[in-house]
Short mmCIF file of N, CA and C in Angstrom, two decimals:
data_model
loop_
_atom_site.label_atom_id
_atom_site.label_comp_id
_atom_site.label_asym_id
_atom_site.label_seq_id
_atom_site.Cartn_x
_atom_site.Cartn_y
_atom_site.Cartn_z
N UNK A 1 -7.39 30.76 27.28
CA UNK A 1 -6.22 30.19 27.74
C UNK A 1 -5.36 29.81 26.61
N UNK A 2 -5.48 30.78 25.56
CA UNK A 2 -4.69 30.36 24.33
C UNK A 2 -3.43 30.88 24.45
N UNK A 3 -2.81 31.44 25.41
CA UNK A 3 -1.63 32.19 25.45
C UNK A 3 -0.67 31.03 25.90
N UNK A 4 -0.20 30.21 24.98
CA UNK A 4 0.86 29.14 25.14
C UNK A 4 2.17 29.70 24.60
N UNK A 5 3.10 29.57 25.45
CA UNK A 5 4.60 30.02 25.17
C UNK A 5 5.39 28.95 24.86
N UNK A 6 6.20 28.96 23.81
CA UNK A 6 7.29 27.87 23.44
C UNK A 6 8.56 28.49 23.55
N UNK A 7 9.58 28.08 24.02
CA UNK A 7 10.94 28.47 24.04
C UNK A 7 11.74 27.29 23.57
N UNK A 8 12.29 27.48 22.31
CA UNK A 8 13.16 26.70 21.49
C UNK A 8 14.64 26.53 21.88
N UNK A 9 15.10 25.47 22.02
CA UNK A 9 16.63 25.26 22.25
C UNK A 9 17.13 24.01 21.68
N UNK A 10 18.45 23.81 21.11
CA UNK A 10 19.03 22.66 20.57
C UNK A 10 19.86 22.15 21.80
N UNK A 11 19.61 20.82 22.22
CA UNK A 11 20.24 20.16 23.26
C UNK A 11 21.69 19.79 22.73
N UNK A 12 22.76 20.15 23.63
CA UNK A 12 24.06 19.77 23.06
C UNK A 12 24.79 19.47 24.43
N UNK A 13 25.05 18.33 24.45
CA UNK A 13 25.70 17.56 25.76
C UNK A 13 27.16 18.03 25.63
N UNK A 14 27.49 18.61 26.86
CA UNK A 14 29.05 19.03 26.82
C UNK A 14 29.83 17.75 27.25
N UNK A 15 31.20 17.76 26.84
CA UNK A 15 31.96 16.61 27.19
C UNK A 15 32.20 16.60 28.55
N UNK A 16 32.13 15.15 28.94
CA UNK A 16 32.27 14.85 30.13
C UNK A 16 30.99 15.02 31.13
N UNK A 17 29.88 15.49 30.46
CA UNK A 17 28.62 15.66 31.31
C UNK A 17 27.82 14.30 31.04
N UNK A 18 26.70 14.18 31.99
CA UNK A 18 25.94 12.97 31.77
C UNK A 18 24.66 13.55 31.15
N UNK A 19 24.67 14.81 31.04
CA UNK A 19 23.29 15.39 30.35
C UNK A 19 22.14 15.86 31.50
N UNK A 20 22.41 15.74 32.71
CA UNK A 20 21.35 16.07 33.64
C UNK A 20 21.42 17.61 33.82
N UNK A 21 20.20 18.14 33.79
CA UNK A 21 19.94 19.51 34.10
C UNK A 21 18.37 19.66 34.63
N UNK A 22 18.18 21.00 34.89
CA UNK A 22 16.70 21.29 35.35
C UNK A 22 16.25 22.41 34.71
N UNK A 23 14.85 22.67 34.35
CA UNK A 23 14.30 23.97 33.90
C UNK A 23 13.40 24.33 34.96
N UNK A 24 13.53 25.51 35.47
CA UNK A 24 12.55 26.02 36.49
C UNK A 24 11.81 27.18 35.83
N UNK A 25 10.56 27.24 36.43
CA UNK A 25 9.67 28.52 36.00
C UNK A 25 9.16 29.08 37.38
N UNK A 26 9.85 30.24 37.80
CA UNK A 26 9.39 31.02 38.85
C UNK A 26 8.11 31.84 38.50
N UNK A 27 7.18 31.86 39.32
CA UNK A 27 5.64 32.34 39.27
C UNK A 27 5.60 33.36 40.37
N UNK A 28 5.38 34.49 40.15
CA UNK A 28 4.95 35.56 41.43
C UNK A 28 3.80 35.21 42.07
N UNK A 29 3.66 35.72 43.25
CA UNK A 29 2.69 35.44 44.34
C UNK A 29 1.26 35.85 43.74
N UNK A 30 1.16 36.77 42.96
CA UNK A 30 -0.25 37.20 42.30
C UNK A 30 -0.24 36.83 40.88
N UNK A 31 0.43 35.75 40.42
CA UNK A 31 0.31 35.51 38.99
C UNK A 31 -0.48 34.22 38.85
N UNK A 32 -0.81 34.10 37.58
CA UNK A 32 -1.51 32.77 37.17
C UNK A 32 -0.83 31.66 37.39
N UNK A 33 -1.50 30.41 37.39
CA UNK A 33 -0.94 29.11 37.56
C UNK A 33 -0.57 28.43 36.15
N UNK A 34 0.49 27.84 35.97
CA UNK A 34 1.09 27.41 34.70
C UNK A 34 1.44 25.90 34.76
N UNK A 35 1.22 25.31 33.61
CA UNK A 35 1.87 23.93 33.29
C UNK A 35 3.19 24.20 32.69
N UNK A 36 4.04 23.33 32.90
CA UNK A 36 5.51 23.52 32.23
C UNK A 36 5.73 22.07 31.71
N UNK A 37 6.17 22.10 30.50
CA UNK A 37 6.64 20.59 29.91
C UNK A 37 7.81 20.83 29.07
N UNK A 38 8.56 19.97 28.66
CA UNK A 38 9.60 19.70 27.87
C UNK A 38 8.90 18.91 26.63
N UNK A 39 8.94 19.40 25.43
CA UNK A 39 8.30 18.59 24.37
C UNK A 39 9.33 18.59 23.20
N UNK A 40 9.15 17.72 22.25
CA UNK A 40 9.93 17.61 21.10
C UNK A 40 9.30 18.38 20.03
N UNK A 41 10.10 18.15 18.72
CA UNK A 41 9.67 19.07 17.59
C UNK A 41 8.27 18.80 17.27
N UNK A 42 7.76 17.59 17.53
CA UNK A 42 6.44 17.36 17.14
C UNK A 42 5.26 17.47 18.25
N UNK A 43 5.83 18.08 19.25
CA UNK A 43 4.81 18.51 20.35
C UNK A 43 4.71 17.27 21.19
N UNK A 44 5.43 16.45 21.23
CA UNK A 44 5.06 15.22 21.93
C UNK A 44 5.79 15.56 23.49
N UNK A 45 4.92 15.30 24.62
CA UNK A 45 5.62 15.61 25.73
C UNK A 45 6.82 14.51 26.25
N UNK A 46 7.95 15.08 26.44
CA UNK A 46 9.13 14.30 27.03
C UNK A 46 9.04 14.14 28.54
N UNK A 47 8.99 15.27 29.20
CA UNK A 47 8.70 15.46 30.63
C UNK A 47 7.91 16.61 31.02
N UNK A 48 7.29 16.36 32.28
CA UNK A 48 6.44 17.50 32.76
C UNK A 48 6.93 17.90 34.21
N UNK A 49 6.43 19.07 34.59
CA UNK A 49 7.10 19.62 35.75
C UNK A 49 6.38 19.17 36.98
N UNK A 50 7.00 19.38 38.03
CA UNK A 50 6.45 19.30 39.45
C UNK A 50 6.46 20.76 40.06
N UNK A 51 5.74 20.89 41.15
CA UNK A 51 5.51 22.24 41.85
C UNK A 51 6.56 22.12 43.00
N UNK A 52 7.08 23.29 43.19
CA UNK A 52 7.97 23.55 44.50
C UNK A 52 7.78 24.94 44.85
N UNK A 53 7.97 25.18 46.22
CA UNK A 53 7.80 26.46 46.73
C UNK A 53 9.17 27.16 46.99
N UNK A 54 9.35 28.51 46.90
CA UNK A 54 10.31 29.37 47.24
C UNK A 54 9.89 30.66 47.64
N UNK A 55 10.57 31.08 48.54
CA UNK A 55 10.31 32.44 49.41
C UNK A 55 9.79 33.55 48.31
N UNK A 56 8.79 34.08 48.51
CA UNK A 56 8.35 35.22 47.59
C UNK A 56 7.55 34.73 46.27
N UNK A 57 7.47 33.50 46.11
CA UNK A 57 6.94 32.90 44.75
C UNK A 57 5.87 31.88 45.24
N UNK A 58 4.98 31.53 44.30
CA UNK A 58 4.20 30.42 44.59
C UNK A 58 3.94 29.68 43.16
N UNK A 59 3.43 28.61 43.22
CA UNK A 59 3.16 27.88 42.01
C UNK A 59 4.31 27.61 41.12
N UNK A 60 5.61 27.67 41.69
CA UNK A 60 6.85 27.33 40.93
C UNK A 60 6.66 26.03 40.37
N UNK A 61 7.45 25.70 39.23
CA UNK A 61 7.59 24.52 38.58
C UNK A 61 9.03 24.07 38.07
N UNK A 62 9.16 22.92 38.31
CA UNK A 62 10.70 22.41 38.01
C UNK A 62 10.43 21.11 37.07
N UNK A 63 11.27 21.00 36.05
CA UNK A 63 11.48 19.71 35.27
C UNK A 63 12.89 19.26 35.62
N UNK A 64 13.05 18.22 36.06
CA UNK A 64 14.39 17.59 36.24
C UNK A 64 14.53 16.62 35.28
N UNK A 65 15.55 17.00 34.41
CA UNK A 65 15.98 16.08 33.30
C UNK A 65 17.10 15.11 33.75
N UNK A 66 16.66 13.91 33.66
CA UNK A 66 17.75 12.77 34.03
C UNK A 66 18.84 12.55 33.17
N UNK A 67 19.83 11.98 33.40
CA UNK A 67 20.96 11.79 32.71
C UNK A 67 20.56 10.91 31.36
N UNK A 68 21.12 11.20 30.21
CA UNK A 68 20.89 10.44 28.89
C UNK A 68 19.35 10.54 28.40
N UNK A 69 18.49 11.46 28.88
CA UNK A 69 17.11 11.55 28.26
C UNK A 69 17.00 12.14 27.09
N UNK A 70 17.79 13.07 26.68
CA UNK A 70 17.63 13.90 25.45
C UNK A 70 18.75 13.30 24.77
N UNK A 71 18.38 13.58 23.25
CA UNK A 71 19.16 13.18 22.07
C UNK A 71 20.21 14.38 21.78
N UNK A 72 21.58 14.15 21.68
CA UNK A 72 22.49 15.44 21.28
C UNK A 72 22.12 15.99 20.00
N UNK A 73 22.23 17.27 19.88
CA UNK A 73 21.93 18.07 18.74
C UNK A 73 20.62 17.85 17.97
N UNK A 74 19.54 17.87 19.05
CA UNK A 74 18.34 17.65 18.75
C UNK A 74 17.51 18.91 19.20
N UNK A 75 16.52 19.34 18.52
CA UNK A 75 15.79 20.58 18.99
C UNK A 75 14.61 20.24 19.81
N UNK A 76 14.42 20.95 20.95
CA UNK A 76 13.45 20.58 21.91
C UNK A 76 12.77 21.99 22.22
N UNK A 77 11.57 21.87 22.88
CA UNK A 77 10.90 23.22 23.32
C UNK A 77 10.38 23.07 24.81
N UNK A 78 10.57 24.07 25.38
CA UNK A 78 9.87 24.31 26.67
C UNK A 78 8.64 24.90 26.57
N UNK A 79 7.49 24.27 26.97
CA UNK A 79 6.06 24.67 26.62
C UNK A 79 5.45 25.17 27.87
N UNK A 80 4.93 26.45 28.02
CA UNK A 80 4.28 26.94 29.17
C UNK A 80 2.86 27.25 28.85
N UNK A 81 2.01 26.58 29.69
CA UNK A 81 0.57 26.75 29.34
C UNK A 81 -0.09 27.44 30.53
N UNK A 82 -0.82 28.46 30.53
CA UNK A 82 -1.51 28.84 31.75
C UNK A 82 -2.69 27.93 32.12
N UNK A 83 -2.76 27.62 33.42
CA UNK A 83 -3.84 26.70 33.88
C UNK A 83 -5.00 27.42 34.23
N UNK A 84 -4.86 28.59 34.64
CA UNK A 84 -6.06 29.37 35.03
C UNK A 84 -5.77 30.86 34.61
N UNK A 85 -7.01 31.62 34.72
CA UNK A 85 -6.95 32.99 34.24
C UNK A 85 -6.87 33.72 35.46
N UNK A 86 -5.74 34.65 35.75
CA UNK A 86 -5.70 35.31 36.85
C UNK A 86 -6.60 36.51 36.83
N UNK A 87 -6.51 37.45 37.73
CA UNK A 87 -7.19 38.78 37.75
C UNK A 87 -6.56 39.64 36.85
N UNK A 88 -7.35 40.69 36.41
CA UNK A 88 -6.64 41.68 35.32
C UNK A 88 -5.32 42.17 35.78
N UNK A 89 -5.23 42.19 37.11
CA UNK A 89 -3.99 43.13 37.63
C UNK A 89 -3.00 42.02 37.93
N UNK A 90 -2.98 40.54 37.70
CA UNK A 90 -1.89 39.64 38.00
C UNK A 90 -0.96 39.78 36.73
N UNK A 91 0.21 39.25 37.00
CA UNK A 91 1.28 39.29 36.17
C UNK A 91 1.65 37.97 35.83
N UNK A 92 2.25 37.72 34.61
CA UNK A 92 2.75 36.31 34.08
C UNK A 92 3.88 35.70 34.91
N UNK A 93 4.71 34.84 34.43
CA UNK A 93 5.73 34.22 35.19
C UNK A 93 6.81 35.22 35.32
N UNK A 94 7.71 34.85 36.20
CA UNK A 94 8.88 35.90 36.57
C UNK A 94 10.01 35.52 35.71
N UNK A 95 10.43 34.21 35.84
CA UNK A 95 11.71 33.93 35.15
C UNK A 95 11.73 32.32 34.87
N UNK A 96 12.29 32.32 33.82
CA UNK A 96 12.31 30.71 33.20
C UNK A 96 13.82 30.48 33.23
N UNK A 97 14.47 29.50 33.80
CA UNK A 97 15.96 29.21 33.95
C UNK A 97 16.30 27.92 33.71
N UNK A 98 17.37 27.41 33.21
CA UNK A 98 17.89 26.23 33.19
C UNK A 98 19.16 26.32 34.00
N UNK A 99 19.20 25.16 34.92
CA UNK A 99 19.92 24.83 35.92
C UNK A 99 20.92 23.63 35.76
N UNK A 100 22.14 23.89 35.65
CA UNK A 100 23.13 22.75 35.53
C UNK A 100 23.40 21.82 36.85
N UNK A 101 23.87 20.62 36.70
CA UNK A 101 24.19 19.75 37.79
C UNK A 101 24.92 20.42 38.94
N UNK A 102 25.96 21.13 38.44
CA UNK A 102 26.83 21.99 39.61
C UNK A 102 25.92 22.83 40.39
N UNK A 103 25.06 23.60 39.74
CA UNK A 103 24.07 24.43 40.33
C UNK A 103 23.29 23.96 41.22
N UNK A 104 22.68 22.78 40.86
CA UNK A 104 21.60 21.97 41.50
C UNK A 104 22.29 21.05 42.73
N UNK A 105 23.62 21.04 42.77
CA UNK A 105 24.30 20.14 43.56
C UNK A 105 23.92 18.74 43.40
N UNK A 106 23.92 18.10 42.17
CA UNK A 106 23.43 16.97 41.97
C UNK A 106 24.62 15.96 42.15
N UNK A 107 24.41 14.70 42.27
CA UNK A 107 25.40 13.82 42.36
C UNK A 107 25.54 12.79 41.23
#
């Protein structure tokens, strides 16, 4: 289980935004299970994911980033760690997305 993926981004808060967003990881029905975390440049965990279900997928994960959690113009990483080793015919995760408050219908 040494196959850890990191996705780097620089957080930039847009004008008039309070900084809320979500990061989702969609995992196929026959895929491995994963842990999803938001970490800083020193690999310190900022937030961890919760599971959610969606038709056609299982073991999906979501990190909800509350307002004013991250520092503007700072580098962060999305860290994906396999929790289990699936069968040789299993596939990896299907899609990693960032959802804005408008898409999430947040208040």
